[in-house]
Coordinates of C-alpha atoms in Angstrom, one line a residue:
Chain K
M1 CA -28.7 -34.3 9.8
T2 CA -25.8 -33.6 12.2
I3 CA -25.1 -29.9 12.7
G4 CA -21.5 -29.3 11.4
L5 CA -19.2 -26.3 11.1
T6 CA -20.5 -25.5 7.9
H7 CA -23.8 -24.7 9.1
Y8 CA -22.5 -22.1 11.9
L9 CA -20.3 -20.5 8.9
V10 CA -23.4 -20.4 6.4
V11 CA -25.5 -18.5 9.7
A12 CA -22.6 -16.1 10.0
A13 CA -22.7 -15.3 6.4
V14 CA -26.5 -14.8 6.2
L15 CA -25.7 -12.5 9.4
F16 CA -23.1 -10.7 7.4
A17 CA -25.1 -10.1 4.5
A18 CA -28.0 -9.0 6.5
G19 CA -26.0 -6.4 8.5
L20 CA -24.5 -5.1 5.1
F21 CA -28.0 -5.0 3.7
T22 CA -29.2 -3.3 6.9
M23 CA -26.4 -0.6 6.4
M24 CA -27.2 0.3 2.9
T25 CA -30.8 0.5 3.0
K26 CA -31.5 2.3 6.5
R27 CA -31.5 5.8 6.9
N28 CA -31.9 6.3 10.5
A29 CA -28.4 6.4 11.9
I30 CA -29.6 4.1 14.7
G31 CA -30.7 1.6 12.1
I32 CA -27.3 1.8 10.5
L33 CA -25.5 0.8 13.9
I34 CA -27.7 -2.0 14.1
G35 CA -26.5 -3.3 11.0
V36 CA -22.9 -2.9 12.2
E37 CA -23.7 -4.9 14.9
L38 CA -25.2 -7.6 13.1
V39 CA -21.9 -7.8 10.9
L40 CA -19.9 -8.0 14.2
N41 CA -22.0 -10.5 15.5
S42 CA -21.3 -12.7 12.4
A43 CA -17.8 -12.4 13.3
N44 CA -18.4 -13.9 16.7
V45 CA -20.2 -16.8 15.5
N46 CA -17.5 -17.8 13.3
L47 CA -15.0 -17.4 15.9
V48 CA -16.9 -19.5 18.4
A49 CA -17.8 -22.3 15.8
F50 CA -14.3 -22.1 14.7
D51 CA -13.0 -22.5 18.3
R52 CA -15.4 -25.5 19.0
Y53 CA -14.9 -27.7 15.5
L54 CA -10.9 -27.2 15.3
G55 CA -10.4 -29.3 18.2
P56 CA -10.2 -29.4 21.8
G57 CA -8.1 -27.3 24.4
R58 CA -8.7 -23.8 22.2
L59 CA -9.7 -20.9 23.8
D60 CA -8.2 -18.1 21.2
G61 CA -11.5 -17.9 19.3
Q62 CA -13.8 -17.7 22.4
I63 CA -11.6 -15.0 23.7
T64 CA -11.4 -13.0 20.4
A65 CA -15.2 -13.1 20.6
L66 CA -15.0 -11.7 24.1
F67 CA -13.2 -8.7 22.9
V68 CA -15.3 -8.1 19.7
I69 CA -18.3 -7.9 22.1
V70 CA -16.4 -5.2 24.3
L71 CA -15.6 -3.3 21.1
A72 CA -19.2 -3.2 19.9
A73 CA -20.2 -2.0 23.1
A74 CA -17.6 1.0 23.0
E75 CA -18.7 1.5 19.5
A76 CA -22.5 1.6 20.4
A77 CA -21.7 4.2 23.0
L78 CA -19.8 6.3 20.6
A79 CA -22.4 6.2 18.0
V80 CA -25.2 7.4 20.4
G81 CA -22.7 10.3 21.1
I82 CA -22.3 11.2 17.7
C83 CA -25.6 10.7 17.1
I84 CA -26.9 13.1 19.7
N85 CA -24.0 15.8 18.2
V86 CA -25.8 15.7 14.8
Y87 CA -29.2 15.9 16.3
K88 CA -28.3 19.2 18.3
N89 CA -27.1 20.6 14.6
L90 CA -29.8 19.0 12.4
S91 CA -32.6 18.3 14.7
T92 CA -32.8 14.7 13.0
V93 CA -30.7 11.6 12.8
D94 CA -31.8 10.7 9.2
V95 CA -28.4 10.5 7.3
D96 CA -30.1 11.6 4.1
T97 CA -30.3 15.3 5.3
A98 CA -26.8 15.3 6.0
T99 CA -25.8 16.7 2.6
R100 CA -23.5 19.7 3.3
L101 CA -20.4 17.7 2.5
Q102 CA -20.8 17.2 -1.3
G103 CA -17.9 17.9 -4.0
Chain M
M1 CA 8.8 -12.8 31.5
I2 CA 8.2 -11.4 34.6
W3 CA 6.3 -8.1 35.0
N4 CA 9.1 -6.0 35.8
D5 CA 10.3 -6.3 32.1
W6 CA 7.2 -5.7 30.6
L7 CA 7.2 -2.5 32.2
V8 CA 10.6 -1.4 30.9
A9 CA 10.0 -2.8 27.5
L10 CA 6.7 -1.1 27.1
A11 CA 7.8 2.0 28.6
P12 CA 6.8 4.5 26.0
E13 CA 3.3 2.9 25.7
W14 CA 2.8 3.3 29.6
I15 CA 3.9 6.9 29.2
L16 CA 1.3 7.5 26.9
L17 CA -1.6 6.1 28.6
V18 CA -0.9 7.9 31.9
G19 CA -0.3 10.9 29.9
A20 CA -3.5 10.5 28.1
C21 CA -5.4 10.1 31.4
L22 CA -3.7 13.0 32.9
S23 CA -4.8 15.1 30.0
L24 CA -8.5 13.7 30.3
A25 CA -8.4 14.4 34.1
V26 CA -7.1 18.1 33.8
G27 CA -9.9 18.6 31.3
V28 CA -12.5 18.6 33.8
T29 CA -10.9 21.1 36.1
R30 CA -10.3 24.7 35.7
V31 CA -7.0 24.6 34.3
S32 CA -7.9 22.9 31.2
K33 CA -5.9 24.9 29.1
W34 CA -2.9 23.0 30.5
A35 CA -4.1 20.0 28.6
S36 CA -1.8 21.3 25.5
P37 CA 1.6 21.2 27.3
I38 CA 1.1 18.1 29.4
A39 CA 0.0 16.4 26.1
L40 CA 3.3 17.5 24.1
A41 CA 5.4 16.7 27.4
T42 CA 4.0 13.2 27.3
V43 CA 5.0 12.5 23.7
V44 CA 8.2 14.0 24.1
A45 CA 9.1 12.0 27.1
A46 CA 7.8 8.8 25.4
L47 CA 10.1 9.6 22.4
I48 CA 13.1 10.0 24.5
V49 CA 12.3 6.6 26.4
A50 CA 11.7 5.1 23.2
I51 CA 15.1 6.1 21.8
R52 CA 17.0 5.7 25.0
L53 CA 15.2 2.3 25.8
D54 CA 17.7 -0.5 25.6
V55 CA 15.9 -4.1 25.7
P56 CA 16.9 -6.9 23.6
R57 CA 15.2 -6.7 20.0
N58 CA 13.7 -9.5 18.0
G59 CA 14.7 -11.8 21.2
D60 CA 11.8 -12.8 22.9
V61 CA 8.1 -13.4 22.2
L62 CA 5.8 -11.7 24.9
P63 CA 2.1 -13.2 24.6
G64 CA 0.4 -11.2 22.0
L65 CA 3.4 -8.7 21.9
W66 CA 6.5 -8.8 20.1
L67 CA 8.9 -6.2 20.0
T68 CA 10.9 -6.4 16.7
S69 CA 13.1 -3.6 14.9
L70 CA 9.9 -2.7 13.1
T71 CA 8.5 -2.1 16.3
F72 CA 11.0 0.4 17.4
Y73 CA 11.3 2.2 14.4
V74 CA 7.3 2.7 13.9
R75 CA 7.7 4.0 17.7
W76 CA 10.1 6.7 16.8
I77 CA 8.6 8.1 13.7
T78 CA 4.9 7.6 15.4
L79 CA 5.9 9.7 18.7
G80 CA 8.3 12.2 16.2
L81 CA 5.6 13.1 14.2
G82 CA 2.8 12.8 17.1
S83 CA 4.8 15.7 18.8
L84 CA 4.4 17.8 15.8
I85 CA 0.7 16.7 15.5
V86 CA 0.0 18.0 19.2
L87 CA 1.7 21.3 18.1
V88 CA -0.4 21.9 15.2
N89 CA -3.6 21.1 17.4
W90 CA -2.3 23.0 20.1
H91 CA -5.0 26.0 20.2
Q92 CA -7.7 24.0 18.0
P93 CA -9.9 22.9 20.6
A94 CA -12.2 25.2 22.7
A95 CA -10.7 25.8 26.0
N96 CA -13.1 23.7 28.1
E97 CA -12.7 20.8 25.5
R98 CA -8.9 20.7 25.2
G99 CA -8.3 17.8 27.9
E100 CA -10.6 15.3 26.1
Y101 CA -9.2 16.0 22.6
M102 CA -5.4 16.1 23.6
S103 CA -6.1 12.6 25.3
M104 CA -7.8 11.2 22.1
I105 CA -4.4 12.3 20.1
L106 CA -2.6 10.5 22.5
F107 CA -4.8 7.0 22.6
S108 CA -4.7 6.9 19.0
L109 CA -0.8 7.4 18.9
L110 CA -1.0 4.6 21.7
G111 CA -2.9 2.7 19.4
V112 CA 0.0 2.8 16.7
L113 CA 2.6 2.0 18.9
L114 CA 0.6 -1.3 19.9
T115 CA -0.2 -1.9 16.4
A116 CA 3.4 -2.3 15.9
S117 CA 4.0 -4.5 18.4
A118 CA 0.9 -6.9 17.9
N119 CA 1.8 -10.3 17.5
D120 CA -1.6 -11.8 18.0
L121 CA -4.7 -11.3 15.7
V122 CA -6.7 -9.9 18.5
V123 CA -4.1 -7.4 19.8
L124 CA -3.7 -6.2 16.2
F125 CA -7.5 -5.6 15.8
L126 CA -7.9 -4.1 19.1
A127 CA -4.9 -1.7 18.6
I128 CA -6.2 -0.6 15.0
E129 CA -9.4 0.1 16.5
L130 CA -8.0 2.1 19.3
V131 CA -6.3 4.1 16.5
S132 CA -9.5 4.6 14.7
I133 CA -12.0 5.3 17.5
P134 CA -10.3 8.4 19.0
T135 CA -10.1 9.8 15.6
Y136 CA -13.9 9.4 14.9
V137 CA -14.1 11.5 18.6
L138 CA -11.4 14.1 17.1
V139 CA -13.5 14.8 14.0
A140 CA -16.7 15.5 16.1
L141 CA -14.9 17.6 18.4
S142 CA -12.8 19.7 16.3
R143 CA -14.8 22.5 15.4
E144 CA -18.5 24.1 16.0
D145 CA -19.8 23.4 12.6
A146 CA -22.4 21.2 11.2
R147 CA -20.1 20.0 8.7
A148 CA -17.9 18.5 11.2
S149 CA -20.6 16.7 13.0
E150 CA -21.9 15.4 9.5
A151 CA -18.3 14.4 8.8
A152 CA -18.0 12.6 12.1
V153 CA -21.2 10.5 11.3
K154 CA -19.8 9.5 7.9
Y155 CA -16.5 8.7 9.2
F156 CA -17.7 6.8 12.3
F157 CA -20.2 4.4 10.3
L158 CA -17.8 3.6 7.6
G159 CA -15.2 3.0 10.1
A160 CA -17.4 0.8 12.1
L161 CA -18.1 -1.2 9.0
S162 CA -14.6 -1.7 8.0
A163 CA -13.8 -2.7 11.6
A164 CA -16.7 -5.1 11.4
I165 CA -15.5 -6.7 8.2
L166 CA -11.9 -6.8 9.6
A167 CA -13.4 -8.8 12.6
Y168 CA -15.1 -11.0 10.1
G169 CA -11.9 -11.5 8.3
I170 CA -9.9 -12.2 11.1
S171 CA -12.2 -15.1 12.2
F172 CA -11.6 -16.9 8.9
L173 CA -7.7 -16.3 9.3
Y174 CA -8.1 -17.9 12.9
G175 CA -10.3 -20.6 11.4
A176 CA -7.8 -21.4 8.8
A177 CA -4.7 -21.1 11.1
G178 CA -6.1 -22.4 14.3
T179 CA -4.3 -20.0 16.5
T180 CA -4.6 -16.1 16.6
T181 CA -0.6 -16.1 17.0
I182 CA 0.9 -14.3 14.1
H183 CA 4.2 -15.5 14.8
R184 CA 6.2 -17.9 17.0
L185 CA 9.6 -18.3 17.7
V186 CA 10.8 -21.8 17.2
G187 CA 14.5 -22.4 18.5
D188 CA 16.4 -19.5 16.5
T189 CA 14.0 -19.1 13.4
V190 CA 10.9 -17.0 13.1
Q191 CA 7.9 -19.3 12.1
S192 CA 4.7 -17.7 10.6
T193 CA 1.7 -19.5 11.9
L194 CA -0.8 -18.3 9.1
R195 CA 1.1 -20.5 6.4
T196 CA 2.0 -23.7 8.1
N197 CA 2.0 -26.1 5.2
G198 CA 2.9 -24.0 2.3
A199 CA -0.8 -23.8 0.6
I200 CA -3.6 -21.3 1.1
G201 CA -6.8 -22.4 1.1
V202 CA -10.5 -21.1 0.5
P203 CA -11.0 -19.9 4.3
M204 CA -7.8 -18.4 4.2
L205 CA -8.2 -16.7 1.0
I206 CA -11.6 -15.3 2.2
G207 CA -10.0 -14.2 5.6
L208 CA -7.1 -12.5 3.5
I209 CA -9.5 -10.4 1.1
L210 CA -12.0 -9.4 4.0
V211 CA -8.7 -8.4 6.0
F212 CA -7.3 -6.3 3.2
A213 CA -10.9 -4.9 2.4
G214 CA -11.1 -3.5 6.3
L215 CA -7.5 -2.6 6.3
S216 CA -8.1 -0.4 3.0
F217 CA -10.7 1.9 4.7
K218 CA -7.9 2.7 7.2
V219 CA -5.6 3.4 4.6
A220 CA -7.9 4.9 2.4
A221 CA -7.6 3.0 -0.8
V222 CA -10.1 2.4 -3.6
P223 CA -12.9 1.3 -3.3
F224 CA -13.1 2.2 0.4
H225 CA -11.8 6.0 -0.1
A226 CA -15.0 7.6 -0.6
Y227 CA -15.4 9.0 2.9
A228 CA -11.7 10.8 2.7
A229 CA -12.8 14.1 0.9
D230 CA -16.0 14.4 3.1
V231 CA -14.4 13.7 6.3
Y232 CA -11.2 16.1 5.1
E233 CA -13.4 18.8 4.4
G234 CA -15.6 18.7 7.5
A235 CA -13.2 18.1 10.0
A236 CA -10.7 21.2 11.1
S237 CA -7.6 21.4 9.5
P238 CA -4.9 20.3 12.2
V239 CA -7.3 17.0 12.6
T240 CA -7.2 16.6 9.0
G241 CA -3.4 16.6 9.2
M242 CA -3.5 14.0 11.7
L243 CA -6.1 11.7 9.9
G244 CA -3.7 11.6 6.6
F245 CA -0.9 10.1 8.7
V246 CA -1.9 8.1 11.9
P247 CA -4.5 5.6 10.5
K248 CA -2.7 5.3 7.3
L249 CA 0.5 4.3 9.4
A250 CA -1.6 1.9 11.4
G251 CA -3.1 0.2 8.4
F252 CA 0.1 -0.2 6.5
V253 CA 2.3 -1.8 9.8
A254 CA -1.0 -4.1 9.9
L255 CA -1.0 -5.1 6.1
C256 CA 3.0 -5.7 6.7
K257 CA 2.2 -7.8 9.6
I258 CA -0.3 -9.9 8.1
L259 CA 1.9 -10.3 4.5
T260 CA 4.9 -11.3 6.7
A261 CA 2.9 -13.9 8.3
L262 CA 2.6 -15.4 4.7
D263 CA 6.1 -14.9 4.1
W264 CA 5.3 -12.1 1.7
N265 CA 4.4 -14.9 -0.8
L266 CA 0.9 -14.3 -1.9
P267 CA -1.5 -16.4 -4.1
S268 CA -1.7 -14.9 -7.6
E269 CA -5.3 -13.8 -6.9
V270 CA -4.5 -11.7 -4.1
N271 CA -1.4 -10.3 -5.8
W272 CA -3.5 -9.1 -8.8
M273 CA -6.3 -7.7 -6.1
L274 CA -3.9 -5.6 -4.9
W275 CA -2.3 -4.3 -8.2
I276 CA -5.5 -3.4 -9.2
V277 CA -6.5 -1.7 -5.8
A278 CA -2.9 0.0 -6.0
A279 CA -3.3 1.4 -9.7
A280 CA -7.0 2.5 -9.1
T281 CA -6.1 4.2 -6.1
M282 CA -3.5 6.4 -7.7
T283 CA -5.5 7.2 -10.7
V284 CA -8.7 7.9 -9.0
G285 CA -7.1 10.1 -6.4
N286 CA -4.9 12.0 -8.7
V287 CA -7.8 12.5 -11.4
L288 CA -10.3 13.6 -8.7
A289 CA -7.9 16.0 -7.0
L290 CA -7.8 17.9 -10.5
L291 CA -11.5 18.6 -10.2
Q292 CA -11.6 20.3 -7.1
K293 CA -11.4 23.8 -5.9
N294 CA -11.2 23.3 -1.8
V295 CA -7.8 23.0 -0.9
K296 CA -8.8 20.4 1.7
R297 CA -10.6 18.4 -0.6
M298 CA -7.7 18.5 -2.9
L299 CA -5.5 17.2 -0.3
A300 CA -7.8 14.4 0.4
Y301 CA -7.6 13.3 -2.8
S302 CA -4.0 13.8 -2.9
S303 CA -3.7 11.4 0.1
I304 CA -5.7 8.9 -1.6
A305 CA -3.1 9.0 -4.4
H306 CA -0.3 8.6 -2.0
T307 CA -1.8 5.5 -0.7
G308 CA -1.6 4.3 -4.0
Y309 CA 2.0 4.8 -4.4
M310 CA 2.7 3.2 -0.9
L311 CA 0.8 0.1 -2.1
I312 CA 3.1 -0.4 -4.8
A313 CA 5.9 -0.5 -2.2
V314 CA 3.6 -3.2 -0.2
L315 CA 3.3 -5.3 -3.3
V316 CA 7.1 -5.4 -3.9
G317 CA 7.5 -6.5 -0.4
P318 CA 11.2 -6.9 1.1
V319 CA 12.5 -9.6 -1.5
A320 CA 14.3 -8.0 -3.8
G321 CA 17.1 -6.8 -1.4
Q322 CA 17.9 -4.8 1.5
G323 CA 18.0 -1.0 1.7
P324 CA 15.2 1.3 0.5
M325 CA 16.4 1.2 -3.0
R326 CA 15.7 -2.7 -3.5
D327 CA 13.5 -3.3 -0.5
G328 CA 9.7 -2.2 -0.9
V329 CA 8.8 -2.4 3.0
A330 CA 11.9 -0.3 3.5
A331 CA 10.8 2.2 0.9
L332 CA 7.4 2.4 2.2
L333 CA 8.8 3.2 6.0
F334 CA 10.7 5.9 4.3
Y335 CA 7.9 7.1 2.4
I336 CA 5.1 7.3 5.1
V337 CA 7.4 9.4 7.7
V338 CA 8.2 11.8 4.5
Y339 CA 4.5 11.9 3.6
G340 CA 3.2 12.3 7.4
A341 CA 5.4 15.5 7.7
M342 CA 4.5 16.9 4.3
N343 CA 0.6 16.3 4.5
L344 CA 0.8 17.8 8.0
G345 CA 2.8 20.5 7.2
A346 CA 0.3 21.4 4.5
F347 CA -2.6 21.5 6.7
A348 CA -0.7 23.2 9.4
L349 CA -0.6 26.3 7.2
L350 CA -4.4 26.2 6.4
A351 CA -4.7 26.1 10.4
C352 CA -2.4 29.3 10.7
F353 CA -5.1 31.7 8.9
K354 CA -8.7 32.4 9.1
T355 CA -10.5 34.7 6.6
N356 CA -13.6 36.6 7.4
G357 CA -14.0 34.4 10.8
R358 CA -14.0 31.1 9.0
D359 CA -11.4 28.4 8.1
V360 CA -9.0 29.1 5.0
E361 CA -10.0 26.4 2.6
T362 CA -10.1 27.6 -1.1
L363 CA -7.5 28.3 -3.4
D364 CA -8.9 31.8 -3.7
D365 CA -8.6 32.2 0.3
L366 CA -4.9 31.4 -0.3
G367 CA -4.3 34.0 -3.0
G368 CA -1.3 36.3 -2.4
L369 CA -0.4 35.0 0.8
A370 CA 3.2 35.0 -0.2
R371 CA 3.1 38.8 0.1
R372 CA 1.6 38.6 3.5
A373 CA 3.1 35.9 5.3
P374 CA 6.4 35.0 3.2
A375 CA 7.9 32.6 5.8
S376 CA 4.6 30.6 6.0
A377 CA 4.3 30.5 2.1
L378 CA 7.6 28.9 1.7
A379 CA 7.2 26.3 4.4
L380 CA 3.8 25.7 2.2
A381 CA 5.8 25.4 -1.0
I382 CA 8.4 23.0 0.3
C383 CA 5.6 20.7 1.8
I384 CA 3.7 20.9 -1.8
F385 CA 6.8 20.1 -3.5
S386 CA 7.5 17.3 -1.7
L387 CA 4.0 16.1 -2.0
M388 CA 4.7 16.8 -5.8
G389 CA 8.0 14.2 -5.5
F390 CA 10.0 17.2 -6.9
P391 CA 13.6 17.5 -5.9
P392 CA 15.4 19.0 -3.5
T393 CA 12.8 17.7 -1.1
A394 CA 12.6 14.4 0.7
G395 CA 9.2 13.6 -1.4
F396 CA 11.6 13.1 -4.3
L397 CA 13.7 10.3 -2.4
G398 CA 10.8 8.6 -1.2
K399 CA 9.1 8.3 -4.7
L400 CA 12.7 7.2 -6.7
Y401 CA 13.0 4.8 -3.7
I402 CA 9.3 3.5 -4.0
F403 CA 9.6 3.2 -7.7
S404 CA 13.4 1.8 -7.7
S405 CA 12.1 -1.1 -5.6
A406 CA 9.8 -2.3 -8.2
F407 CA 12.3 -2.2 -10.9
S408 CA 15.0 -4.1 -8.7
L409 CA 12.6 -7.3 -8.7
Q410 CA 14.5 -10.6 -10.3
P411 CA 12.8 -11.4 -13.9
N412 CA 11.8 -14.7 -11.9
H413 CA 9.6 -13.2 -9.3
P414 CA 6.0 -13.7 -10.6
M415 CA 4.8 -10.0 -10.3
H416 CA 8.1 -8.9 -12.0
G417 CA 6.3 -7.3 -15.2
P418 CA 2.8 -6.1 -13.8
L419 CA 5.0 -4.2 -11.1
I420 CA 7.1 -2.4 -13.8
A421 CA 3.9 -1.7 -15.4
L422 CA 2.4 -0.4 -12.0
A423 CA 5.6 1.8 -11.6
I424 CA 5.2 3.2 -14.7
I425 CA 1.3 4.1 -14.1
G426 CA 2.8 5.6 -10.7
V427 CA 5.3 7.8 -12.5
A428 CA 2.5 9.1 -15.1
N429 CA 0.3 9.7 -12.0
T430 CA 3.1 11.9 -10.2
V431 CA 3.1 14.1 -13.4
I432 CA -0.7 14.3 -13.4
G433 CA -0.4 15.1 -9.7
A434 CA 1.7 18.0 -10.3
A435 CA -0.8 19.9 -12.2
Y436 CA -2.9 20.3 -9.1
Y437 CA -0.1 20.9 -6.5
L438 CA 1.4 23.6 -8.7
R439 CA -2.3 25.2 -8.7
I440 CA -1.8 25.3 -4.6
V441 CA 1.6 27.2 -4.9
A442 CA 0.5 29.5 -8.0
A443 CA -2.4 30.7 -5.7
V444 CA 0.1 31.4 -2.8
Y445 CA 2.3 33.3 -4.9
M446 CA 0.9 34.8 -7.9
G447 CA -2.9 34.9 -6.9
G448 CA -4.6 37.9 -6.3
E449 CA -4.2 39.6 -2.8
T450 CA -6.9 38.7 -0.4
D451 CA -6.9 41.1 2.7
T452 CA -9.1 39.1 4.8
A453 CA -6.6 36.5 5.7
T454 CA -5.7 37.0 9.4
P455 CA -3.2 34.8 11.4
V456 CA -4.4 32.9 14.1
G457 CA -3.5 30.0 16.3
G458 CA -0.3 31.8 17.7
R459 CA 3.1 30.1 17.7
P460 CA 2.9 26.4 18.4
V461 CA 1.4 26.1 15.2
R462 CA 3.9 27.8 13.4
W463 CA 6.8 26.0 15.1
G464 CA 4.7 22.8 13.8
L465 CA 5.0 24.1 10.3
A466 CA 8.3 24.7 10.4
L467 CA 9.2 21.6 12.0
C468 CA 7.4 19.6 9.1
S469 CA 8.9 21.4 6.3
L470 CA 12.4 21.9 7.1
P471 CA 13.2 18.2 7.8
L472 CA 12.1 17.7 4.1
L473 CA 14.8 19.5 2.8
V474 CA 17.4 18.3 5.5
L475 CA 16.4 14.7 4.7
F476 CA 16.9 15.3 1.0
A477 CA 20.6 16.5 1.6
W478 CA 21.4 13.7 4.1
P479 CA 18.9 10.7 3.8
T480 CA 21.6 8.3 5.4
G481 CA 20.3 8.4 8.9
L482 CA 16.6 7.6 7.9
T483 CA 17.6 4.9 5.3
T484 CA 19.8 3.2 8.0
Q485 CA 16.8 3.3 10.4
V486 CA 14.6 1.6 7.8
R487 CA 17.3 -0.9 6.5
T488 CA 17.4 -2.1 10.4
A489 CA 13.7 -1.8 10.8
T490 CA 13.2 -4.6 7.9
T491 CA 16.0 -6.7 8.8
I492 CA 13.3 -9.2 10.6
L493 CA 11.4 -9.4 7.5
H494 CA 14.6 -11.0 5.3
H495 CA 15.1 -13.3 8.4
S496 CA 11.5 -14.5 8.3
I497 CA 11.2 -15.0 4.7
R498 CA 14.5 -16.7 4.6
T499 CA 13.3 -19.5 6.5
G500 CA 12.2 -22.7 5.0
S501 CA 8.3 -22.2 4.4
R502 CA 9.2 -19.7 1.6
R503 CA 11.2 -22.0 -0.3
V504 CA 8.4 -24.6 -0.1
A505 CA 5.7 -22.1 -1.3
A506 CA 8.0 -21.1 -4.2
A507 CA 8.5 -24.7 -5.4
I508 CA 5.2 -25.0 -5.2
D509 CA 4.1 -22.0 -7.1
S510 CA 6.6 -22.8 -9.6
V511 CA 4.9 -26.2 -10.1
R512 CA 1.7 -24.4 -10.7
T513 CA 2.9 -22.4 -13.5
A514 CA 5.4 -25.0 -15.2
P515 CA 4.2 -26.0 -18.4
T516 CA 2.8 -29.8 -18.4
D517 CA 5.6 -31.4 -20.2
V518 CA 8.3 -30.4 -17.6
A519 CA 6.1 -30.7 -15.0
P520 CA 6.5 -34.3 -13.6
A521 CA 10.1 -33.8 -12.7
T522 CA 9.7 -30.8 -10.9
V523 CA 6.6 -31.7 -9.2
S524 CA 8.4 -34.5 -7.7
Q525 CA 11.2 -32.3 -6.4
A526 CA 8.4 -29.7 -5.1
A527 CA 6.7 -32.8 -3.5
A528 CA 10.1 -34.1 -2.0
T529 CA 11.2 -30.4 -0.8
Y530 CA 7.4 -29.9 0.4
E531 CA 7.7 -33.1 2.7
H532 CA 11.2 -32.6 3.7
H533 CA 10.2 -29.1 5.2
A534 CA 6.7 -30.0 6.2
N535 CA 8.0 -33.1 8.4
P536 CA 11.7 -32.4 8.6

């Protein structure tokens, strides 16, 4: 069996679903961040796979993937900052305890 | 293009970038209170440069960036309302955080400017994130309150998820189109690259739905609206005023760009998806707003409802004709600037007063404000009547343009009947909306006196309030200035939909919907047309 584009797309789709599942089930803010990273990486797998299989001489997808990685790093830094801010206020990063805002 | 021209054509963006860095640098020194004047000077300077800038429009494609008439319009309204945002936020941050705070506002505005000129999916994605990421920081910085940091967590994680979904969707668009460029100039005609052969395949459809899902978070549309009420309540009022306008503008501009790349001719599945989202967004926003006692939550749901009205205009698109009465995109561009001003004005008033040392938030807090501060109360009343869509305010014109654009579609348009139904739902929603908007005005003018409301914030925020509310009346009396601008801004869309691919797509769609007995002749005609355009 040769590995084709579809296989990569399936792997990406599984990553995407795993990321969404992680975000919905984790209660720790860092756990949710890991879910976001999984979803972002599913996009990267897709981009690089399309790049490889659409034909030679393309770099758009790989460059896009690089930028998505940079964005993921920026978001991770911000997430940690926001988590520290919450920890100072609530002494925990469990999102279930953050219930002041409910209308 | 040589780098010198880049510098000139992107002058407003450069000014914002330099101003943002400067304000960040000032923030760590002992003169950090100068950050607010620096931010205002930067935005005003960028606005003047953007207005005076004389570079060819629609003429040339820069790699990844393309300056169209739409770009110029979005620059003006972003920087114009951006200066009001800086005024309203003037005194909000603690003195030692003012540098970071102001630079975040400037970076967010820079993101909108780049979204408007993006001509590449990567640039579009990064520009939208440049709009969003500073707003997460602003929500967390806005006040010393556990609710603010909780709002920041909710806003950040849902925002990060929407960014990830957007990236995943963009990867499919790239896979289907084979390029990340949105438009390409071939000779004199603009060619959209997302739809090169008329039809839309499955990967493109998946990509489109994911991209719309990602963007509907930015514009706070159902089903990604749930964060709005919590974030609006948790963040300080001046930041909330900004959150209602800046990400929404970026989201709608991005939506228009993606739809233009498809020649505004969507498969019926996507059309119906947008229809349902628009109807649900209006209804959910207005009905939930009725149940609120907290004015900030009420205005949050009202901002969701306004997204619904704007989605009607997106669904109409520029196909019915030019000018805001018939062109949905022009109506959207008119509405969003009016919405930005009236929404910011309403939150600016909340930022003007404190009661018992906390921010003014509930209807009771506003009780009898008209007797204590008649000028501010009048400004609030103008903004609220405008949000309601009541003459003599610009909000009335905005709603009129959106609904009339829906009614002016040709009867042979595939969504002709459904869009008229949608416009009627919109009108019904406007009536529901009046109920809760009137409660705010009634509390201010007829509610019991609260002795505790004390003015805070000083002059800048009051100037911001005045400059948000007065133009709403002026614009109602003389809308021509803005309507001419929106008409110019959408010319590029009318150019691009007049190219061949739209006719091909229309022919193919008509075949798809034609009854079988007349189909053979039409199919062969459509096939001939398709062949002609695909391989000229």
